[in-house]
Amino acid sequence: LISFLDLKKVNEPYEEEMTEAVNRVIHKGWYLLGDELQMFEDEFADYCGVRHCIGVANGLDALKLIIQAYDIGPGDEIILPSNTFIATILSVTANGATPIFVEPDILSYNIDPARIERMISSRTKAIIPVHLYGQAANMSQITAIAQMYNLKVIEDAAQAHGAVYNGNTVGSLGDASAFSFYPGKNLGALGDGGAVTTNDSVLAMKLRALRNYGSHLKYHNQFKGMNSRLDEIQAAALRIKLKYLNEANRHRRNAALYYQSNIQNHNIILPEVINNDELSHVWHLFVIRTKHRDQLQSFLLERGIQTLIHYPIPPHKQTAYSEWNHLSYPISEKIHDEVLSLPMSSAITEDELFRITEEINTYNEH
Ligand SMILES: Cc1ncc(COP(=O)(O)O)c(C=O)c1O
């Protein structure tokens, strides 16, 4: 079986270095808010080209805490894409704010800037562009609109570590950015992890307190914060993997190029890099589209190839958000009905790419 993502193989090249790093932490006896976190925060801020990085427990908390730190809450609205992983929406509703869905562009699957302006109201406080599947959203248009209406831009960069947009790295393109280090991400930890990056020093200070019970000074609580920290073991492991992130992304880019140039099937729409810079996509996922998605998925599985769907149900159709189930977002619904993610990782081999492509090219709709 060619599995969708083999994390053991992904981490194998770093295993020795990571084991040493983890052992170092165990031996040091300091497990939270220590040197490893400080060093990872400095290194990741540097990598993204920003002044501050604040490690947190996961990507959802990163988004949640940014929204809280900006004092966005009940009565406020945040504009975001109608086709995203549920965490983007959860971060807004967890703060009591209202998500305003905007349909994506069908070529990039990212929020369509041309549809944003008409959704802005006097209650709008921020836009959350999601760099979905690893491709940077159309940030020049989004930031231009945000500036015109004095809105914060909060990047959801959970899927796009290292993507470069017009010369700047994702994580430096808005007011603040949220990253996830979930193990399957382009920069993945050995468990949950997340971070905020920003150039805003006031925000950074507040986030350092918010992730730690709302306290800068032990037992002195300035804010109603939470416990959401990136632990020393995760930080130590991430420091190792960060060194190899560009190389890992290059491997993904080559794999994507292989799929793009070798898949030939009139039933299938291949993903495209929309920005003319190939670095603007780090191929977290390689997502094809076909009217015969479920059949193709079974066809491939019968031939030993595992694929996944990102995502089968759009946020507004989720049971958790029954208040929006009656709404209609036809572009999102079409995407959710037709997308299929092919195996993709920094460990995928030429042989696997060859076999997957061959099988896809023999597929005919029935
Ligand atoms: C687009 C997007 N936003 C947010 C998250 C939340 O990150 P986490 O799983 O670390 O909470 C994820 C990943 O899971 C994601 O893909």
Short mmCIF file of C-alpha atoms in Angstrom, two decimals, residues 71-318:
data_model
loop_
_atom_site.label_atom_id
_atom_site.label_comp_id
_atom_site.label_asym_id
_atom_site.label_seq_id
_atom_site.Cartn_x
_atom_site.Cartn_y
_atom_site.Cartn_z
CA ASP A 71 -10.14 42.27 21.58
CA ILE A 72 -12.39 40.95 18.83
CA GLY A 73 -15.50 39.33 20.31
CA PRO A 74 -19.29 39.37 20.49
CA GLY A 75 -20.86 41.74 17.95
CA ASP A 76 -17.73 41.72 15.76
CA GLU A 77 -17.38 40.05 12.38
CA ILE A 78 -14.41 38.35 10.76
CA ILE A 79 -14.25 37.62 7.04
CA LEU A 80 -12.83 34.23 6.07
CA PRO A 81 -13.09 31.66 3.27
CA SER A 82 -16.13 29.37 3.13
CA ASN A 83 -13.86 26.40 2.28
CA THR A 84 -11.39 25.91 5.07
CA PHE A 85 -10.55 23.46 7.81
CA ILE A 86 -13.02 23.88 10.67
CA ALA A 87 -10.38 25.28 13.06
CA THR A 88 -10.40 28.63 11.23
CA ILE A 89 -14.12 28.97 12.01
CA LEU A 90 -13.81 27.57 15.54
CA SER A 91 -11.26 30.25 16.45
CA VAL A 92 -13.80 32.96 15.60
CA THR A 93 -16.84 31.45 17.28
CA ALA A 94 -14.78 30.53 20.36
CA ASN A 95 -14.26 34.27 20.84
CA GLY A 96 -17.98 34.96 20.41
CA ALA A 97 -17.38 36.75 17.10
CA THR A 98 -19.25 35.99 13.86
CA PRO A 99 -17.55 34.44 10.82
CA ILE A 100 -18.59 35.94 7.49
CA PHE A 101 -18.01 33.41 4.72
CA VAL A 102 -16.56 34.46 1.39
CA GLU A 103 -16.39 32.05 -1.52
CA PRO A 104 -13.01 30.96 -2.92
CA ASP A 105 -11.59 31.35 -6.37
CA ILE A 106 -12.07 28.00 -8.14
CA LEU A 107 -8.52 27.95 -9.58
CA SER A 108 -6.53 28.55 -6.39
CA TYR A 109 -9.15 27.38 -3.84
CA ASN A 110 -8.18 30.46 -1.81
CA ILE A 111 -10.53 33.25 -0.73
CA ASP A 112 -11.59 35.35 -3.74
CA PRO A 113 -10.55 38.96 -3.03
CA ALA A 114 -13.13 40.24 -5.52
CA ARG A 115 -15.90 38.97 -3.22
CA ILE A 116 -14.56 40.43 0.03
CA GLU A 117 -15.52 44.09 -0.17
CA ARG A 118 -19.29 43.55 -0.46
CA MET A 119 -19.22 41.51 2.78
CA ILE A 120 -17.60 44.26 4.86
CA SER A 121 -19.89 45.94 7.39
CA SER A 122 -19.46 48.40 10.26
CA ARG A 123 -18.93 45.34 12.49
CA THR A 124 -16.06 43.85 10.44
CA LYS A 125 -12.81 43.78 12.39
CA ALA A 126 -10.52 41.41 10.51
CA ILE A 127 -9.93 39.18 7.51
CA ILE A 128 -8.45 35.69 7.90
CA PRO A 129 -6.98 34.54 4.59
CA VAL A 130 -6.12 30.83 4.70
CA HIS A 131 -3.16 29.70 2.59
CA LEU A 132 -5.05 26.55 1.72
CA TYR A 133 -3.23 23.37 0.68
CA GLY A 134 0.07 25.31 0.94
CA GLN A 135 -0.59 28.04 -1.61
CA ALA A 136 -0.34 31.67 -0.49
CA ALA A 137 -3.63 33.54 -0.78
CA ASN A 138 -3.85 36.68 -2.92
CA MET A 139 -2.32 38.84 -0.19
CA SER A 140 -1.67 41.99 -2.21
CA GLN A 141 -5.38 42.45 -2.92
CA ILE A 142 -6.42 41.32 0.55
CA THR A 143 -4.08 43.70 2.38
CA ALA A 144 -5.12 46.56 0.09
CA ILE A 145 -8.78 46.02 1.02
CA ALA A 146 -7.88 45.66 4.71
CA GLN A 147 -5.99 48.94 4.68
CA MET A 148 -8.89 50.75 3.02
CA TYR A 149 -11.31 49.59 5.74
CA ASN A 150 -8.85 49.53 8.63
CA LEU A 151 -9.15 45.77 9.20
CA LYS A 152 -6.62 43.42 10.74
CA VAL A 153 -5.22 40.71 8.48
CA ILE A 154 -4.69 37.44 10.35
CA GLU A 155 -2.99 34.81 8.19
CA ASP A 156 -4.00 31.21 8.73
CA ALA A 157 -0.64 29.78 7.73
CA ALA A 158 -1.24 26.32 9.22
CA GLN A 159 -0.70 24.66 5.83
CA ALA A 160 1.95 26.89 4.29
CA HIS A 161 5.22 27.00 6.30
CA GLY A 162 7.88 28.46 4.04
CA ALA A 163 5.71 29.63 1.14
CA VAL A 164 7.10 32.84 -0.34
CA TYR A 165 4.77 35.47 -1.75
CA ASN A 166 6.23 38.41 -3.70
CA GLY A 167 9.55 37.87 -1.95
CA ASN A 168 8.14 37.66 1.59
CA THR A 169 7.60 34.52 3.62
CA VAL A 170 4.13 33.49 4.76
CA GLY A 171 3.85 34.55 8.40
CA SER A 172 5.06 38.06 7.57
CA LEU A 173 2.31 39.11 5.17
CA GLY A 174 -0.39 40.27 7.59
CA ASP A 175 -0.71 41.80 11.07
CA ALA A 176 -0.34 38.41 12.74
CA SER A 177 -0.15 34.81 11.55
CA ALA A 178 -1.10 31.46 13.00
CA PHE A 179 0.91 28.30 12.40
CA SER A 180 0.18 24.69 13.29
CA PHE A 181 2.93 22.13 13.88
CA TYR A 182 0.56 19.15 13.85
CA PRO A 183 2.76 16.16 12.89
CA GLY A 184 1.50 16.00 9.29
CA LYS A 185 2.20 19.66 8.51
CA ASN A 186 5.14 20.79 6.34
CA LEU A 187 6.86 21.68 9.62
CA GLY A 188 5.49 19.03 11.95
CA ALA A 189 6.28 18.34 15.61
CA LEU A 190 6.14 15.02 17.51
CA GLY A 191 2.70 15.93 18.79
CA ASP A 192 0.65 19.11 18.83
CA GLY A 193 2.24 22.51 18.53
CA GLY A 194 1.59 25.95 17.14
CA ALA A 195 2.89 29.51 16.96
CA VAL A 196 1.99 33.09 16.22
CA THR A 197 4.30 35.30 14.19
CA THR A 198 3.99 39.09 14.10
CA ASN A 199 5.85 42.38 13.85
CA ASP A 200 3.45 43.94 16.36
CA SER A 201 5.37 44.20 19.66
CA VAL A 202 2.31 45.09 21.72
CA LEU A 203 0.41 42.10 20.40
CA ALA A 204 3.42 39.84 20.99
CA MET A 205 3.68 40.94 24.64
CA LYS A 206 -0.01 40.32 25.20
CA LEU A 207 0.16 36.88 23.57
CA ARG A 208 3.04 35.84 25.83
CA ALA A 209 0.78 36.54 28.78
CA LEU A 210 -2.38 35.07 27.22
CA ARG A 211 -0.72 31.69 26.54
CA ASN A 212 0.37 31.56 30.17
CA TYR A 213 -2.87 32.11 32.18
CA GLY A 214 -2.85 35.81 31.22
CA SER A 215 0.20 36.41 33.34
CA HIS A 216 3.60 38.01 32.69
CA LEU A 217 4.60 37.61 36.28
CA LYS A 218 3.80 34.42 38.18
CA TYR A 219 0.53 34.72 40.15
CA HIS A 220 -0.16 38.23 38.79
CA ASN A 221 -2.88 37.88 36.19
CA GLN A 222 -3.45 40.76 33.85
CA PHE A 223 -5.74 39.00 31.35
CA LYS A 224 -8.20 36.10 31.33
CA GLY A 225 -5.71 33.88 29.55
CA MET A 226 -5.33 30.18 29.00
CA ASN A 227 -2.70 27.50 29.28
CA SER A 228 -1.41 27.07 25.73
CA ARG A 229 2.33 26.57 25.51
CA LEU A 230 4.71 24.90 23.09
CA ASP A 231 6.68 22.55 25.32
CA GLU A 232 10.46 22.18 25.36
CA ILE A 233 10.49 18.74 23.74
CA GLN A 234 8.39 19.94 20.80
CA ALA A 235 10.46 23.11 20.47
CA ALA A 236 13.69 21.07 20.45
CA ALA A 237 12.35 18.71 17.77
CA LEU A 238 11.02 21.61 15.68
CA ARG A 239 14.41 23.35 15.79
CA ILE A 240 15.90 20.31 14.06
CA LYS A 241 13.20 20.11 11.42
CA LEU A 242 13.22 23.84 10.72
CA LYS A 243 16.81 23.49 9.45
CA TYR A 244 15.56 21.13 6.75
CA LEU A 245 12.23 22.81 5.95
CA ASN A 246 13.33 24.41 2.67
CA GLU A 247 14.79 21.11 1.51
CA ALA A 248 11.59 19.26 2.47
CA ASN A 249 9.49 21.84 0.62
CA ARG A 250 11.73 21.49 -2.43
CA HIS A 251 11.06 17.74 -2.42
CA ARG A 252 7.30 18.43 -2.32
CA ARG A 253 7.62 20.94 -5.17
CA ASN A 254 9.42 18.39 -7.33
CA ALA A 255 6.78 15.77 -6.54
CA ALA A 256 4.03 18.24 -7.49
CA LEU A 257 5.84 18.99 -10.74
CA TYR A 258 6.03 15.28 -11.47
CA TYR A 259 2.28 14.86 -10.94
CA GLN A 260 1.52 17.99 -12.99
CA SER A 261 3.58 16.92 -15.96
CA ASN A 262 2.67 13.23 -15.95
CA ILE A 263 -0.99 12.95 -14.98
CA GLN A 264 -2.96 12.92 -18.19
CA ASN A 265 -6.61 12.18 -17.72
CA HIS A 266 -9.40 14.29 -19.18
CA ASN A 267 -11.55 13.56 -16.09
CA ILE A 268 -9.10 15.28 -13.79
CA ILE A 269 -8.36 18.93 -13.08
CA LEU A 270 -4.86 19.42 -11.71
CA PRO A 271 -3.92 22.08 -9.14
CA GLU A 272 -2.15 25.19 -10.38
CA VAL A 273 0.25 27.72 -8.93
CA ILE A 274 -1.67 30.96 -9.37
CA ASN A 275 1.02 33.45 -8.43
CA ASN A 276 3.79 33.40 -11.06
CA ASP A 277 6.35 32.56 -8.37
CA GLU A 278 6.59 28.78 -7.92
CA LEU A 279 7.77 29.35 -4.33
CA SER A 280 4.31 30.69 -3.43
CA HIS A 281 3.07 27.07 -3.12
CA VAL A 282 4.66 24.61 -0.69
CA TRP A 283 2.34 21.74 -1.61
CA HIS A 284 1.14 20.75 1.83
CA LEU A 285 -1.46 18.84 -0.17
CA PHE A 286 -1.69 17.91 -3.84
CA VAL A 287 -5.40 18.28 -4.51
CA ILE A 288 -6.95 17.20 -7.78
CA ARG A 289 -10.59 17.64 -8.75
CA THR A 290 -12.95 15.31 -10.61
CA LYS A 291 -16.69 14.82 -10.99
CA HIS A 292 -16.06 11.13 -10.23
CA ARG A 293 -14.19 11.70 -6.99
CA ASP A 294 -15.62 8.84 -4.92
CA GLN A 295 -15.21 6.34 -7.77
CA LEU A 296 -11.62 7.45 -8.38
CA GLN A 297 -10.85 7.16 -4.67
CA SER A 298 -12.14 3.55 -4.56
CA PHE A 299 -10.39 2.72 -7.84
CA LEU A 300 -7.06 3.88 -6.40
CA LEU A 301 -7.59 2.14 -3.07
CA GLU A 302 -8.29 -1.15 -4.88
CA ARG A 303 -4.88 -0.66 -6.48
CA GLY A 304 -3.14 0.01 -3.18
CA ILE A 305 -3.09 3.80 -3.22
CA GLN A 306 -4.53 5.69 -0.26
CA THR A 307 -5.98 9.15 -0.84
CA LEU A 308 -7.84 11.57 1.45
CA ILE A 309 -10.46 14.29 1.03
CA HIS A 310 -9.71 17.82 2.28
CA TYR A 311 -12.50 18.33 3.13
CA PRO A 312 -15.67 16.31 2.60
CA ILE A 313 -18.11 18.72 4.33
CA PRO A 314 -17.95 22.52 4.11
CA PRO A 315 -18.01 24.38 7.46
CA HIS A 316 -21.50 25.81 6.88
CA LYS A 317 -22.88 22.27 6.44
CA GLN A 318 -21.37 20.91 9.67
#
